[in-house]
Amino acid sequence: MLEYNDFYDIAIYANEHWNGSFTTKEIAENAYNYTCDFEWSKENGKVANSIKVLLTNLDEDIANGEELEYVKYWTSEIRKELDLNQ
């Protein structure tokens, strides 16, 4: 089950790989927002736009041939918990 600390790692990854220039506080805020949007998505059976964009960006990194096992884990877990593996 993904939790805040997972989304914190994702926010750090995003900041480092997608030309972000966020402060530590902003990274924490992004992680919090991802967590809230993810939980909202689970509760409502709809995927929040921020999670859709996040998955698209992570999938793009995977498609570019980068061997990122942790990114594959994140995308797999997000889809599993949101029941998107149909």
PDB file of C-alpha atoms in Angstrom:
ATOM      1  CA  MET A   1       0.000   0.000   0.000  1.00  0.00           C
ATOM      2  CA  LEU A   2       1.441   3.335  -1.053  1.00  0.00           C
ATOM      3  CA  GLU A   3       1.726   5.972   1.634  1.00  0.00           C
ATOM      4  CA  TYR A   4       3.031   9.499   2.025  1.00  0.00           C
ATOM      5  CA  ASN A   5       6.653   8.355   2.222  1.00  0.00           C
ATOM      6  CA  ASP A   6       6.288   6.668  -1.197  1.00  0.00           C
ATOM      7  CA  PHE A   7       4.879   9.827  -2.715  1.00  0.00           C
ATOM      8  CA  TYR A   8       7.676  11.807  -1.067  1.00  0.00           C
ATOM      9  CA  ASP A   9      10.178   9.594  -2.901  1.00  0.00           C
ATOM     10  CA  ILE A  10       8.206  10.095  -6.116  1.00  0.00           C
ATOM     11  CA  ALA A  11       8.229  13.874  -5.607  1.00  0.00           C
ATOM     12  CA  ILE A  12      12.000  13.811  -5.079  1.00  0.00           C
ATOM     13  CA  TYR A  13      12.410  11.698  -8.207  1.00  0.00           C
ATOM     14  CA  ALA A  14      10.179  14.062 -10.207  1.00  0.00           C
ATOM     15  CA  ASN A  15      12.082  17.105  -9.020  1.00  0.00           C
ATOM     16  CA  GLU A  16      15.428  15.554  -9.971  1.00  0.00           C
ATOM     17  CA  HIS A  17      14.381  14.056 -13.321  1.00  0.00           C
ATOM     18  CA  TRP A  18      11.852  16.523 -14.688  1.00  0.00           C
ATOM     19  CA  ASN A  19      13.836  19.732 -14.329  1.00  0.00           C
ATOM     20  CA  GLY A  20      12.102  20.822 -11.169  1.00  0.00           C
ATOM     21  CA  SER A  21      13.635  23.398  -8.935  1.00  0.00           C
ATOM     22  CA  PHE A  22      11.498  22.855  -5.884  1.00  0.00           C
ATOM     23  CA  THR A  23      12.648  23.486  -2.341  1.00  0.00           C
ATOM     24  CA  THR A  24      12.497  20.731   0.247  1.00  0.00           C
ATOM     25  CA  LYS A  25       9.288  22.248   1.580  1.00  0.00           C
ATOM     26  CA  GLU A  26       7.733  22.330  -1.901  1.00  0.00           C
ATOM     27  CA  ILE A  27       8.709  18.700  -2.486  1.00  0.00           C
ATOM     28  CA  ALA A  28       6.972  17.776   0.769  1.00  0.00           C
ATOM     29  CA  GLU A  29       3.892  19.750  -0.303  1.00  0.00           C
ATOM     30  CA  ASN A  30       3.872  17.993  -3.681  1.00  0.00           C
ATOM     31  CA  ALA A  31       4.125  14.635  -1.936  1.00  0.00           C
ATOM     32  CA  TYR A  32       1.224  15.571   0.322  1.00  0.00           C
ATOM     33  CA  ASN A  33      -0.872  16.638  -2.674  1.00  0.00           C
ATOM     34  CA  TYR A  34      -0.076  13.403  -4.535  1.00  0.00           C
ATOM     35  CA  THR A  35      -1.021  11.415  -1.434  1.00  0.00           C
ATOM     36  CA  CYS A  36      -4.316  13.257  -1.013  1.00  0.00           C
ATOM     37  CA  ASP A  37      -5.165  12.949  -4.713  1.00  0.00           C
ATOM     38  CA  PHE A  38      -4.279   9.248  -4.668  1.00  0.00           C
ATOM     39  CA  GLU A  39      -6.477   8.627  -1.617  1.00  0.00           C
ATOM     40  CA  TRP A  40      -9.278  10.654  -3.209  1.00  0.00           C
ATOM     41  CA  SER A  41      -8.957   8.539  -6.355  1.00  0.00           C
ATOM     42  CA  LYS A  42      -9.218   5.326  -4.348  1.00  0.00           C
ATOM     43  CA  GLU A  43     -12.264   6.551  -2.447  1.00  0.00           C
ATOM     44  CA  ASN A  44     -14.114   7.904  -5.491  1.00  0.00           C
ATOM     45  CA  GLY A  45     -13.273   5.348  -8.161  1.00  0.00           C
ATOM     46  CA  LYS A  46     -11.986   8.103 -10.443  1.00  0.00           C
ATOM     47  CA  VAL A  47      -8.378   9.002 -11.122  1.00  0.00           C
ATOM     48  CA  ALA A  48      -7.421  12.541 -10.156  1.00  0.00           C
ATOM     49  CA  ASN A  49      -5.775  14.498 -12.946  1.00  0.00           C
ATOM     50  CA  SER A  50      -2.519  14.882 -11.014  1.00  0.00           C
ATOM     51  CA  ILE A  51      -2.247  11.095 -10.721  1.00  0.00           C
ATOM     52  CA  LYS A  52      -2.978  10.676 -14.448  1.00  0.00           C
ATOM     53  CA  VAL A  53      -0.204  13.141 -15.277  1.00  0.00           C
ATOM     54  CA  LEU A  54       2.130  11.501 -12.794  1.00  0.00           C
ATOM     55  CA  LEU A  55       1.557   8.064 -14.359  1.00  0.00           C
ATOM     56  CA  THR A  56       2.054   9.477 -17.857  1.00  0.00           C
ATOM     57  CA  ASN A  57       5.375  11.052 -16.886  1.00  0.00           C
ATOM     58  CA  LEU A  58       6.615   7.956 -15.069  1.00  0.00           C
ATOM     59  CA  ASP A  59       5.542   5.727 -17.984  1.00  0.00           C
ATOM     60  CA  GLU A  60       7.439   7.983 -20.359  1.00  0.00           C
ATOM     61  CA  ASP A  61      10.625   7.532 -18.339  1.00  0.00           C
ATOM     62  CA  ILE A  62      10.161   3.762 -18.460  1.00  0.00           C
ATOM     63  CA  ALA A  63       9.448   3.868 -22.218  1.00  0.00           C
ATOM     64  CA  ASN A  64      12.655   5.810 -22.777  1.00  0.00           C
ATOM     65  CA  GLY A  65      14.476   2.658 -21.786  1.00  0.00           C
ATOM     66  CA  GLU A  66      15.617   3.754 -18.390  1.00  0.00           C
ATOM     67  CA  GLU A  67      16.074   0.815 -16.046  1.00  0.00           C
ATOM     68  CA  LEU A  68      14.205   2.228 -13.111  1.00  0.00           C
ATOM     69  CA  GLU A  69      12.879  -0.619 -11.019  1.00  0.00           C
ATOM     70  CA  TYR A  70      11.562   1.751  -8.367  1.00  0.00           C
ATOM     71  CA  VAL A  71       9.636   3.707 -11.026  1.00  0.00           C
ATOM     72  CA  LYS A  72       8.149   0.474 -12.347  1.00  0.00           C
ATOM     73  CA  TYR A  73       7.192  -0.427  -8.779  1.00  0.00           C
ATOM     74  CA  TRP A  74       5.470   2.926  -8.233  1.00  0.00           C
ATOM     75  CA  THR A  75       3.470   2.750 -11.473  1.00  0.00           C
ATOM     76  CA  SER A  76       2.515  -0.850 -10.802  1.00  0.00           C
ATOM     77  CA  GLU A  77       1.366  -0.138  -7.245  1.00  0.00           C
ATOM     78  CA  ILE A  78      -0.576   2.981  -8.220  1.00  0.00           C
ATOM     79  CA  ARG A  79      -2.400   1.062 -10.930  1.00  0.00           C
ATOM     80  CA  LYS A  80      -2.998  -1.931  -8.667  1.00  0.00           C
ATOM     81  CA  GLU A  81      -4.436   0.147  -5.830  1.00  0.00           C
ATOM     82  CA  LEU A  82      -6.600   2.164  -8.215  1.00  0.00           C
ATOM     83  CA  ASP A  83      -7.682  -1.021 -10.027  1.00  0.00           C
ATOM     84  CA  LEU A  84      -6.352   0.232 -13.364  1.00  0.00           C
ATOM     85  CA  ASN A  85      -4.835  -3.091 -14.465  1.00  0.00           C
ATOM     86  CA  GLN A  86      -7.945  -4.131 -16.363  1.00  0.00           C
TER      87      GLN A  86
END
